[in-house]
Coordinates of N, CA and C in Angstrom, one line a residue:
M1 N -36.9 -2.7 -9.4 CA -36.3 -2.1 -8.1 C -37.3 -1.2 -7.5
E2 N -37.0 -0.8 -6.3 CA -38.0 0.0 -5.6 C -37.9 1.5 -6.0
G3 N -39.0 2.1 -6.3 CA -39.1 3.5 -6.6 C -39.1 4.4 -5.4
T4 N -38.8 5.7 -5.7 CA -38.8 6.7 -4.6 C -39.1 8.0 -5.2
S5 N -39.7 8.9 -4.5 CA -40.1 10.2 -5.0 C -39.1 11.3 -4.6
G6 N -37.9 10.9 -4.0 CA -36.9 11.8 -3.6 C -36.9 12.0 -2.1
R7 N -36.0 12.9 -1.6 CA -35.8 13.0 -0.2 C -36.1 14.5 0.2
G8 N -36.5 14.7 1.4 CA -36.7 16.0 2.0 C -36.0 16.1 3.3
H9 N -36.6 16.9 4.2 CA -35.9 17.1 5.5 C -36.1 16.0 6.5
G10 N -37.1 15.2 6.3 CA -37.4 14.1 7.3 C -37.6 12.8 6.6
P11 N -37.5 11.7 7.3 CA -37.7 10.4 6.7 C -39.1 10.2 6.2
R12 N -39.2 9.4 5.1 CA -40.5 9.2 4.5 C -41.3 8.2 5.3
L13 N -42.6 8.2 5.1 CA -43.4 7.1 5.6 C -43.1 5.9 4.7
P14 N -43.7 4.7 5.0 CA -43.4 3.5 4.2 C -43.3 3.9 2.7
D15 N -42.2 3.3 2.0 CA -41.7 3.8 0.8 C -42.8 4.2 -0.2
G16 N -42.7 5.4 -0.7 CA -43.7 5.9 -1.6 C -44.8 6.8 -1.0
G17 N -44.8 6.8 0.4 CA -45.7 7.6 1.1 C -45.2 9.0 1.4
G18 N -45.8 9.7 2.3 CA -45.4 11.1 2.6 C -44.3 11.1 3.6
R19 N -44.1 12.2 4.2 CA -43.0 12.4 5.2 C -43.5 12.7 6.5
L20 N -42.7 12.3 7.5 CA -43.0 12.7 8.9 C -42.3 14.0 9.2
G21 N -42.9 14.9 9.8 CA -42.2 16.1 10.2 C -41.2 15.8 11.2
R22 N -40.1 16.7 11.3 CA -39.0 16.5 12.2 C -39.5 16.4 13.7
R23 N -40.4 17.2 14.1 CA -40.9 17.2 15.5 C -41.5 15.8 15.8
A24 N -42.1 15.2 14.8 CA -42.7 13.9 15.1 C -41.7 12.8 15.4
L25 N -40.4 13.1 15.1 CA -39.4 12.1 15.4 C -38.8 12.1 16.8
L26 N -39.1 13.2 17.5 CA -38.5 13.4 18.8 C -39.3 12.6 19.9
V27 N -38.6 12.0 20.8 CA -39.2 11.3 21.9 C -40.1 12.3 22.7
G28 N -41.3 12.0 23.0 CA -42.2 12.9 23.7 C -43.0 13.7 22.7
G29 N -42.6 13.7 21.4 CA -43.4 14.5 20.5 C -44.1 13.7 19.5
A30 N -44.3 12.4 19.8 CA -44.9 11.5 18.9 C -46.4 11.8 18.6
A31 N -47.0 12.6 19.4 CA -48.4 13.0 19.2 C -48.6 13.8 17.9
A32 N -47.5 14.4 17.4 CA -47.5 15.1 16.2 C -47.8 14.3 15.0
A33 N -47.6 13.0 15.1 CA -47.8 12.1 14.0 C -49.1 11.3 14.0
V34 N -50.0 11.6 15.0 CA -51.2 10.9 15.2 C -52.0 11.0 13.9
G35 N -52.1 12.1 13.3 CA -52.9 12.3 12.1 C -52.4 11.4 10.9
A36 N -51.2 10.9 11.0 CA -50.7 10.1 9.9 C -51.2 8.7 10.0
G37 N -51.8 8.3 11.1 CA -52.5 7.0 11.3 C -51.5 5.9 11.6
V38 N -51.9 4.7 11.3 CA -51.2 3.5 11.7 C -49.8 3.4 11.0
L39 N -49.7 3.8 9.7 CA -48.4 3.8 9.1 C -47.4 4.7 9.8
A40 N -47.8 5.9 10.2 CA -46.9 6.8 10.9 C -46.5 6.2 12.2
R41 N -47.4 5.5 12.9 CA -47.0 4.9 14.2 C -46.0 3.8 14.0
E42 N -46.2 3.0 12.9 CA -45.3 1.9 12.7 C -43.9 2.5 12.3
E43 N -43.9 3.6 11.5 CA -42.6 4.2 11.2 C -41.9 4.8 12.4
L44 N -42.7 5.4 13.3 CA -42.1 6.0 14.5 C -41.5 4.9 15.4
R45 N -42.0 3.7 15.3 CA -41.5 2.6 16.1 C -40.0 2.3 15.8
H46 N -39.7 2.6 14.5 CA -38.3 2.3 14.0 C -37.4 3.6 14.0
L47 N -38.0 4.7 14.5 CA -37.2 6.0 14.4 C -36.8 6.5 15.8
W48 N -36.8 5.6 16.8 CA -36.3 6.1 18.1 C -34.9 6.6 18.1
W49 N -34.1 6.1 17.2 CA -32.7 6.5 17.1 C -32.5 7.9 16.6
R50 N -33.5 8.5 16.0 CA -33.4 9.9 15.6 C -33.5 10.9 16.7
A51 N -33.9 10.5 17.9 CA -33.9 11.4 19.0 C -32.6 12.0 19.3
P52 N -32.5 13.3 19.8 CA -31.2 13.9 20.0 C -30.3 13.1 20.9
G53 N -29.0 12.9 20.6 CA -28.1 12.2 21.4 C -28.1 10.7 21.2
V54 N -29.0 10.2 20.4 CA -29.0 8.7 20.2 C -28.4 8.3 18.9
E55 N -28.6 9.1 17.8 CA -28.1 8.7 16.5 C -26.6 8.4 16.5
K56 N -26.1 7.4 15.8 CA -24.7 7.0 15.7 C -24.0 8.1 14.9
A57 N -22.8 8.4 15.3 CA -21.9 9.3 14.6 C -21.6 8.7 13.2
R58 N -21.6 9.5 12.2 CA -21.3 9.1 10.8 C -20.1 9.9 10.3
V59 N -19.2 9.2 9.7 CA -18.0 9.8 9.1 C -18.2 9.8 7.6
E60 N -18.1 11.0 7.0 CA -18.3 11.1 5.6 C -17.2 10.3 4.8
G61 N -17.7 9.4 3.9 CA -16.8 8.6 3.1 C -16.3 7.3 3.7
A62 N -16.8 7.0 5.0 CA -16.4 5.8 5.7 C -17.1 4.6 5.0
V63 N -16.3 3.5 4.9 CA -16.9 2.3 4.3 C -17.0 1.2 5.4
D64 N -17.9 0.2 5.1 CA -18.1 -0.9 6.0 C -17.2 -2.1 5.7
Q65 N -16.8 -2.1 4.4 CA -15.9 -3.2 3.9 C -14.5 -2.7 3.7
P66 N -13.5 -3.2 4.4 CA -12.2 -2.7 4.2 C -11.7 -2.9 2.8
G67 N -11.1 -1.9 2.2 CA -10.6 -1.9 0.9 C -11.6 -1.4 -0.2
A68 N -12.9 -1.2 0.2 CA -13.8 -0.7 -0.8 C -13.6 0.8 -1.0
E69 N -14.0 1.2 -2.2 CA -13.9 2.6 -2.6 C -15.3 3.2 -2.3
W70 N -15.3 4.4 -1.7 CA -16.6 5.1 -1.4 C -17.0 5.9 -2.7
V71 N -18.2 5.6 -3.3 CA -18.7 6.3 -4.4 C -20.2 6.5 -4.0
A72 N -20.6 7.7 -3.5 CA -21.9 7.9 -2.9 C -23.0 7.8 -4.0
A73 N -24.1 7.0 -3.7 CA -25.3 7.0 -4.4 C -26.1 8.3 -4.1
S74 N -27.0 8.7 -5.0 CA -27.9 9.8 -4.7 C -28.7 9.5 -3.5
E75 N -29.0 10.5 -2.7 CA -29.8 10.3 -1.5 C -31.3 10.0 -1.8
A76 N -31.6 10.1 -3.1 CA -33.0 9.8 -3.5 C -33.1 8.2 -3.7
N77 N -32.0 7.5 -3.6 CA -32.1 6.1 -3.9 C -31.9 5.2 -2.7
W78 N -32.0 5.8 -1.5 CA -31.9 5.0 -0.3 C -32.6 5.8 0.8
R79 N -32.7 5.1 2.0 CA -33.4 5.7 3.1 C -32.5 5.6 4.3
R80 N -32.4 6.7 5.0 CA -31.6 6.8 6.3 C -32.1 5.8 7.3
A81 N -31.3 5.1 8.0 CA -31.7 4.1 9.0 C -30.6 4.0 10.0
D82 N -30.8 3.0 10.9 CA -29.8 2.7 11.9 C -29.7 1.2 12.1
R83 N -29.5 0.5 11.0 CA -29.4 -1.0 11.0 C -28.2 -1.4 11.7
P84 N -28.2 -2.5 12.5 CA -29.3 -3.4 12.7 C -30.1 -3.0 14.0
G85 N -29.9 -1.7 14.5 CA -30.7 -1.3 15.6 C -32.2 -1.2 15.4
D86 N -32.6 -0.7 14.2 CA -34.0 -0.6 13.9 C -34.5 -1.7 13.0
Y87 N -33.7 -2.2 12.1 CA -34.1 -3.3 11.2 C -33.0 -4.3 11.3
G88 N -33.3 -5.6 11.7 CA -32.3 -6.6 11.7 C -31.9 -7.0 10.2
V89 N -30.6 -7.3 10.0 CA -30.1 -7.7 8.7 C -29.8 -9.2 8.7
D90 N -30.4 -9.9 7.8 CA -30.2 -11.3 7.7 C -30.2 -11.9 6.3
R91 N -30.0 -11.0 5.3 CA -30.0 -11.4 3.9 C -28.9 -10.6 3.1
V92 N -28.3 -11.3 2.1 CA -27.6 -10.6 1.1 C -28.3 -10.9 -0.2
V93 N -28.5 -9.9 -1.0 CA -29.2 -10.1 -2.3 C -28.2 -9.8 -3.4
I94 N -28.0 -10.8 -4.3 CA -27.1 -10.8 -5.4 C -27.8 -10.3 -6.7
H95 N -27.2 -9.2 -7.3 CA -27.7 -8.6 -8.5 C -26.6 -8.7 -9.6
V96 N -27.1 -8.5 -10.8 CA -26.2 -8.3 -12.0 C -26.7 -7.1 -12.7
V97 N -25.7 -6.2 -13.0 CA -26.1 -4.8 -13.5 C -26.9 -4.8 -14.8
Q98 N -26.6 -5.8 -15.7 CA -27.0 -5.7 -17.1 C -26.3 -4.5 -17.7
G99 N -25.0 -4.4 -17.4 CA -24.2 -3.3 -17.9 C -22.9 -3.3 -17.3
S100 N -22.2 -2.2 -17.4 CA -20.8 -2.1 -16.9 C -20.8 -1.5 -15.5
Y101 N -19.6 -1.6 -14.9 CA -19.4 -0.9 -13.6 C -19.6 0.6 -13.6
P102 N -19.0 1.3 -14.6 CA -19.3 2.7 -14.7 C -20.8 3.1 -14.9
V103 N -21.5 2.3 -15.6 CA -22.9 2.5 -15.8 C -23.7 2.4 -14.5
A104 N -23.3 1.3 -13.7 CA -24.0 1.1 -12.4 C -23.8 2.3 -11.5
L105 N -22.5 2.8 -11.4 CA -22.3 4.0 -10.6 C -23.0 5.2 -11.1
K106 N -23.1 5.4 -12.4 CA -23.7 6.5 -12.9 C -25.2 6.5 -12.6
V107 N -25.9 5.4 -12.8 CA -27.3 5.4 -12.5 C -27.6 5.5 -11.0
F108 N -26.7 4.9 -10.1 CA -26.9 5.0 -8.7 C -26.8 6.5 -8.2
K109 N -26.0 7.3 -8.9 CA -25.9 8.7 -8.6 C -27.0 9.5 -9.1
D110 N -27.9 9.0 -10.0 CA -29.0 9.7 -10.6 C -30.2 9.7 -9.7
P111 N -30.7 10.8 -9.2 CA -31.8 10.8 -8.3 C -33.1 10.3 -9.0
A112 N -33.1 10.4 -10.3 CA -34.3 10.0 -11.0 C -34.4 8.4 -11.2
H113 N -33.3 7.8 -10.9 CA -33.3 6.3 -11.1 C -34.1 5.6 -10.1
G114 N -34.1 6.0 -8.9 CA -35.0 5.5 -7.8 C -34.5 4.2 -7.2
A115 N -33.3 3.8 -7.5 CA -32.8 2.5 -7.0 C -31.3 2.5 -6.9
A116 N -30.7 1.7 -6.0 CA -29.3 1.6 -5.8 C -29.0 0.4 -4.9
A117 N -27.9 -0.2 -5.1 CA -27.5 -1.3 -4.1 C -26.4 -0.7 -3.2
H118 N -26.0 -1.4 -2.2 CA -25.0 -1.0 -1.3 C -23.6 -1.1 -1.9
Y119 N -23.4 -2.1 -2.7 CA -22.1 -2.3 -3.3 C -22.2 -2.6 -4.8
V120 N -21.1 -2.3 -5.5 CA -20.9 -2.7 -6.9 C -19.5 -3.4 -7.0
V121 N -19.5 -4.6 -7.6 CA -18.3 -5.3 -7.8 C -17.9 -5.3 -9.3
R122 N -16.7 -4.9 -9.6 CA -16.2 -4.8 -10.9 C -15.6 -6.2 -11.4
G123 N -15.4 -6.4 -12.7 CA -14.9 -7.6 -13.2 C -13.5 -8.0 -12.6
D124 N -12.7 -7.0 -12.3 CA -11.4 -7.3 -11.8 C -11.4 -7.5 -10.2
G125 N -12.5 -7.4 -9.6 CA -12.7 -7.6 -8.2 C -12.7 -6.3 -7.4
H126 N -12.5 -5.2 -8.0 CA -12.6 -3.9 -7.3 C -14.0 -3.7 -6.8
I127 N -14.2 -3.2 -5.6 CA -15.5 -3.0 -5.0 C -15.7 -1.5 -4.7
A128 N -16.9 -1.0 -5.1 CA -17.3 0.3 -4.7 C -18.5 0.2 -3.7
Q129 N -18.4 0.9 -2.6 CA -19.6 1.0 -1.7 C -20.3 2.3 -2.0
T130 N -21.6 2.2 -2.2 CA -22.3 3.4 -2.6 C -23.3 3.9 -1.5
I131 N -23.7 3.0 -0.6 CA -24.6 3.3 0.5 C -24.1 2.6 1.7
R132 N -24.1 3.2 2.9 CA -23.7 2.6 4.1 C -24.7 1.4 4.5
E133 N -24.1 0.4 5.1 CA -24.9 -0.8 5.5 C -25.9 -0.3 6.6
L134 N -25.7 0.7 7.3 CA -26.6 1.3 8.2 C -28.0 1.6 7.6
D135 N -27.9 2.0 6.3 CA -29.1 2.6 5.6 C -29.8 1.5 4.7
V136 N -31.0 1.8 4.4 CA -31.8 1.0 3.6 C -31.7 1.4 2.1
A137 N -31.1 0.5 1.3 CA -31.0 0.8 -0.1 C -32.2 0.3 -0.8
F138 N -32.6 1.0 -1.9 CA -33.8 0.6 -2.7 C -33.3 -0.3 -3.8
H139 N -33.1 -1.6 -3.6 CA -32.5 -2.4 -4.5 C -33.3 -3.7 -4.8
A140 N -34.2 -4.1 -3.9 CA -34.8 -5.5 -4.0 C -36.2 -5.4 -4.6
G141 N -36.8 -4.2 -4.6 CA -38.2 -4.2 -5.1 C -39.2 -4.7 -4.1
N142 N -38.8 -4.8 -2.9 CA -39.7 -5.3 -1.8 C -39.2 -4.6 -0.5
R143 N -40.1 -3.8 0.0 CA -39.7 -3.0 1.2 C -39.1 -3.8 2.3
T144 N -39.8 -4.9 2.7 CA -39.3 -5.7 3.8 C -37.9 -6.2 3.5
F145 N -37.7 -6.7 2.3 CA -36.4 -7.2 1.9 C -35.3 -6.1 1.8
N146 N -35.7 -5.0 1.4 CA -34.8 -3.8 1.4 C -34.3 -3.6 2.9
E147 N -35.2 -3.6 3.8 CA -34.9 -3.3 5.2 C -34.0 -4.3 5.8
R148 N -34.1 -5.6 5.4 CA -33.4 -6.7 6.1 C -32.2 -7.1 5.3
S149 N -31.8 -6.5 4.2 CA -30.8 -7.1 3.3 C -29.7 -6.0 3.0
V150 N -28.6 -6.6 2.5 CA -27.5 -5.8 1.9 C -27.5 -6.2 0.4
G151 N -27.5 -5.3 -0.5 CA -27.5 -5.6 -1.9 C -26.2 -5.4 -2.6
I152 N -25.8 -6.4 -3.4 CA -24.5 -6.4 -4.1 C -24.7 -6.5 -5.6
E153 N -24.4 -5.5 -6.3 CA -24.4 -5.5 -7.8 C -23.1 -6.0 -8.4
H154 N -23.2 -6.7 -9.5 CA -22.0 -7.2 -10.2 C -22.0 -6.8 -11.6
E155 N -20.9 -6.3 -12.1 CA -20.7 -5.8 -13.5 C -21.0 -7.0 -14.4
G156 N -21.7 -6.7 -15.5 CA -21.9 -7.8 -16.5 C -23.3 -8.0 -16.9
W157 N -23.5 -9.0 -17.7 CA -24.8 -9.4 -18.3 C -25.2 -10.8 -17.9
I158 N -26.5 -11.0 -17.7 CA -26.9 -12.3 -17.2 C -26.7 -13.4 -18.2
D159 N -26.7 -13.1 -19.5 CA -26.5 -14.1 -20.6 C -25.1 -14.3 -21.0
R160 N -24.1 -13.7 -20.3 CA -22.7 -13.8 -20.6 C -21.9 -14.4 -19.4
P161 N -21.9 -15.7 -19.3 CA -21.2 -16.4 -18.2 C -19.7 -15.9 -18.1
Q162 N -19.1 -15.5 -19.2 CA -17.7 -15.1 -19.1 C -17.6 -13.8 -18.3
D163 N -18.7 -13.1 -18.1 CA -18.6 -11.8 -17.3 C -18.3 -12.1 -15.8
F164 N -18.7 -13.3 -15.3 CA -18.5 -13.6 -13.9 C -17.1 -14.2 -13.7
T165 N -16.2 -13.3 -13.6 CA -14.8 -13.7 -13.6 C -14.4 -14.2 -12.2
E166 N -13.2 -14.9 -12.2 CA -12.7 -15.4 -10.9 C -12.4 -14.3 -9.9
P167 N -11.7 -13.2 -10.3 CA -11.5 -12.1 -9.4 C -12.8 -11.5 -8.8
M168 N -13.8 -11.4 -9.7 CA -15.1 -10.8 -9.3 C -15.7 -11.8 -8.2
L169 N -15.8 -13.1 -8.5 CA -16.4 -14.0 -7.6 C -15.7 -14.1 -6.3
R170 N -14.4 -14.1 -6.3 CA -13.7 -14.1 -5.0 C -13.9 -12.9 -4.2
A171 N -13.8 -11.7 -4.8 CA -14.0 -10.5 -4.1 C -15.4 -10.4 -3.5
S172 N -16.4 -10.8 -4.4 CA -17.8 -10.7 -3.9 C -18.0 -11.7 -2.8
A173 N -17.4 -12.9 -2.9 CA -17.6 -13.9 -1.8 C -17.0 -13.4 -0.5
R174 N -15.8 -12.8 -0.6 CA -15.3 -12.2 0.7 C -16.2 -11.2 1.3
L175 N -16.7 -10.3 0.4 CA -17.7 -9.3 0.9 C -18.9 -9.9 1.5
T176 N -19.5 -10.9 0.8 CA -20.7 -11.6 1.4 C -20.4 -12.3 2.7
A177 N -19.2 -12.9 2.8 CA -18.8 -13.6 4.0 C -18.7 -12.6 5.1
S178 N -18.1 -11.5 4.8 CA -17.9 -10.4 5.9 C -19.3 -9.9 6.4
I179 N -20.2 -9.7 5.4 CA -21.6 -9.3 5.8 C -22.2 -10.3 6.7
C180 N -22.1 -11.6 6.3 CA -22.7 -12.6 7.2 C -22.1 -12.6 8.6
A181 N -20.8 -12.4 8.7 CA -20.1 -12.4 10.0 C -20.5 -11.1 10.8
R182 N -20.7 -10.0 10.1 CA -21.0 -8.8 10.8 C -22.4 -8.9 11.5
Y183 N -23.3 -9.5 10.8 CA -24.7 -9.6 11.3 C -25.1 -10.9 11.9
G184 N -24.2 -11.9 11.9 CA -24.4 -13.2 12.6 C -25.4 -14.1 11.9
F185 N -25.5 -14.1 10.6 CA -26.3 -15.1 10.0 C -25.5 -16.1 9.1
P186 N -26.0 -17.3 8.9 CA -25.2 -18.3 8.2 C -25.0 -18.0 6.7
P187 N -23.9 -18.5 6.2 CA -23.6 -18.3 4.8 C -24.2 -19.4 4.0
D188 N -25.5 -19.4 3.8 CA -26.2 -20.5 3.1 C -27.2 -19.8 2.1
R189 N -27.8 -20.7 1.3 CA -28.7 -20.2 0.2 C -30.1 -19.7 0.8
E190 N -30.4 -19.9 2.0 CA -31.6 -19.3 2.6 C -31.3 -17.8 2.8
H191 N -30.1 -17.5 3.2 CA -29.7 -16.1 3.6 C -29.0 -15.3 2.5
I192 N -28.5 -16.0 1.5 CA -27.8 -15.4 0.3 C -28.6 -15.8 -0.9
I193 N -29.3 -14.8 -1.5 CA -30.3 -15.1 -2.5 C -30.1 -14.2 -3.7
G194 N -30.6 -14.6 -4.8 CA -30.6 -13.8 -6.0 C -31.8 -12.8 -6.1
H195 N -31.6 -11.7 -6.8 CA -32.7 -10.8 -7.0 C -34.0 -11.5 -7.4
V196 N -33.9 -12.4 -8.3 CA -35.0 -13.2 -8.8 C -35.8 -13.9 -7.7
E197 N -35.1 -14.2 -6.6 CA -35.8 -14.9 -5.5 C -36.5 -14.0 -4.5
V198 N -36.4 -12.7 -4.6 CA -37.1 -11.8 -3.7 C -38.6 -11.9 -4.0
P199 N -39.4 -12.1 -3.0 CA -40.9 -12.2 -3.2 C -41.4 -10.9 -4.0
G200 N -42.1 -11.2 -5.0 CA -42.7 -10.1 -5.8 C -41.8 -9.5 -6.9
S201 N -40.6 -10.0 -7.0 CA -39.6 -9.4 -7.9 C -40.0 -9.7 -9.3
D202 N -39.8 -8.8 -10.2 CA -40.0 -9.0 -11.7 C -38.7 -9.1 -12.4
H203 N -37.6 -9.2 -11.6 CA -36.2 -9.3 -12.2 C -35.8 -10.7 -12.3
T204 N -34.8 -11.0 -13.2 CA -34.4 -12.4 -13.4 C -32.9 -12.5 -13.0
D205 N -32.2 -11.4 -12.6 CA -30.8 -11.6 -12.2 C -30.7 -12.3 -10.8
P206 N -29.6 -12.9 -10.6 CA -28.3 -12.9 -11.4 C -28.3 -13.8 -12.6
G207 N -29.4 -14.5 -12.9 CA -29.6 -15.3 -14.1 C -29.1 -16.7 -14.1
P208 N -29.3 -17.5 -15.1 CA -29.0 -18.9 -15.1 C -27.6 -19.2 -15.1
H209 N -26.7 -18.3 -15.5 CA -25.3 -18.6 -15.5 C -24.5 -18.2 -14.3
W210 N -25.2 -17.6 -13.3 CA -24.5 -17.2 -12.1 C -24.1 -18.6 -11.4
P211 N -22.8 -18.7 -11.1 CA -22.3 -20.0 -10.6 C -22.5 -20.2 -9.1
W212 N -23.8 -20.5 -8.8 CA -24.1 -20.6 -7.4 C -23.3 -21.6 -6.6
E213 N -23.1 -22.8 -7.1 CA -22.4 -23.8 -6.3 C -21.0 -23.3 -6.0
R214 N -20.3 -22.8 -7.0 CA -18.9 -22.3 -6.8 C -18.9 -21.1 -5.9
Y215 N -19.9 -20.2 -6.2 CA -19.9 -19.0 -5.3 C -20.1 -19.3 -3.9
M216 N -21.0 -20.2 -3.6 CA -21.3 -20.5 -2.2 C -20.1 -21.2 -1.5
R217 N -19.4 -22.0 -2.3 CA -18.2 -22.6 -1.8 C -17.1 -21.6 -1.4
L218 N -17.0 -20.5 -2.3 CA -16.1 -19.4 -2.0 C -16.5 -18.6 -0.8
V219 N -17.8 -18.4 -0.7 CA -18.3 -17.7 0.5 C -18.0 -18.4 1.8
R220 N -18.3 -19.7 1.8 CA -18.0 -20.5 3.0 C -16.5 -20.5 3.4
Q221 N -15.7 -20.6 2.3 CA -14.3 -20.6 2.5 C -13.8 -19.3 3.1
A222 N -14.4 -18.2 2.6 CA -14.0 -16.9 3.0 C -14.5 -16.6 4.5
R223 N -15.7 -17.2 4.8 CA -16.3 -17.0 6.1 C -15.3 -17.7 7.1
T224 N -14.8 -18.9 6.8 CA -13.8 -19.6 7.7 C -12.6 -18.7 7.9
E225 N -12.1 -18.1 6.8 CA -11.0 -17.2 7.0 C -11.3 -16.0 7.8
V226 N -12.5 -15.4 7.7 CA -12.9 -14.2 8.5 C -12.9 -14.6 10.0
E227 N -13.5 -15.8 10.3 CA -13.6 -16.2 11.7 C -12.2 -16.5 12.2
G228 N -11.3 -17.1 11.4 CA -10.0 -17.3 11.8 C -9.2 -16.1 12.2
T229 N -9.4 -15.0 11.3 CA -8.8 -13.7 11.6 C -9.3 -13.1 12.9
K230 N -10.6 -13.2 13.1 CA -11.2 -12.6 14.3 C -10.7 -13.4 15.5
A231 N -10.5 -14.7 15.5 CA -10.0 -15.5 16.6 C -8.6 -15.1 16.9
A232 N -7.8 -14.9 15.8 CA -6.4 -14.5 16.0 C -6.2 -13.2 16.7
V233 N -7.1 -12.2 16.3 CA -7.1 -10.9 16.9 C -7.4 -11.0 18.4
R234 N -8.4 -11.8 18.7 CA -8.8 -12.0 20.1 C -7.7 -12.5 21.0
R235 N -6.8 -13.4 20.4 CA -5.7 -14.0 21.1 C -4.6 -13.0 21.4
V236 N -4.5 -12.0 20.6 CA -3.4 -11.0 20.7 C -3.5 -10.2 22.0

């Protein structure tokens, strides 16, 4: 997973680098970042939303997925953003904790851990959201994929197929289908991938026992239900 050196008063340069001063974020004040070179200019290109009056209002404890429980990850394990305004979202990355649901939440709260996913799904189907989808979670071990994806962790171990319970798979599939619908990308294996499939990843999850065929069938079914619900609401 992607490491981080912690958070300060301003957004960092590309992950692992230094920080841009607050003045460098304001429209008309970009000259303050000239000394940071090309990387700073690239970062500024994605930070237009930090100008006064532009940033979206945020409600503490708000969730993107109805029914999810908010359990905040440490701010050291993610980067503030304004997705999809600054970074388009077109991937879901499936993870397995290699441990329990409480363990996942504990390490995501730990600023020394350096990584966290947006969601954690428990064996009984309960979902915790730990990072807003607006923001970039350090979960994929690849900066570009972090910026373009939503990460979903699942309780369990990759060598224990019994850990991938029916309630877990159905809840996760509904979550994934909702994410696909929110950002307008298809529910297929090009856009829904395992951590092992992220370029440069040294992780093997979700492992050989993750039931991809069944999971994708559930995702497509859930996506049809999501679209049906949206159409019904439009008719009212």
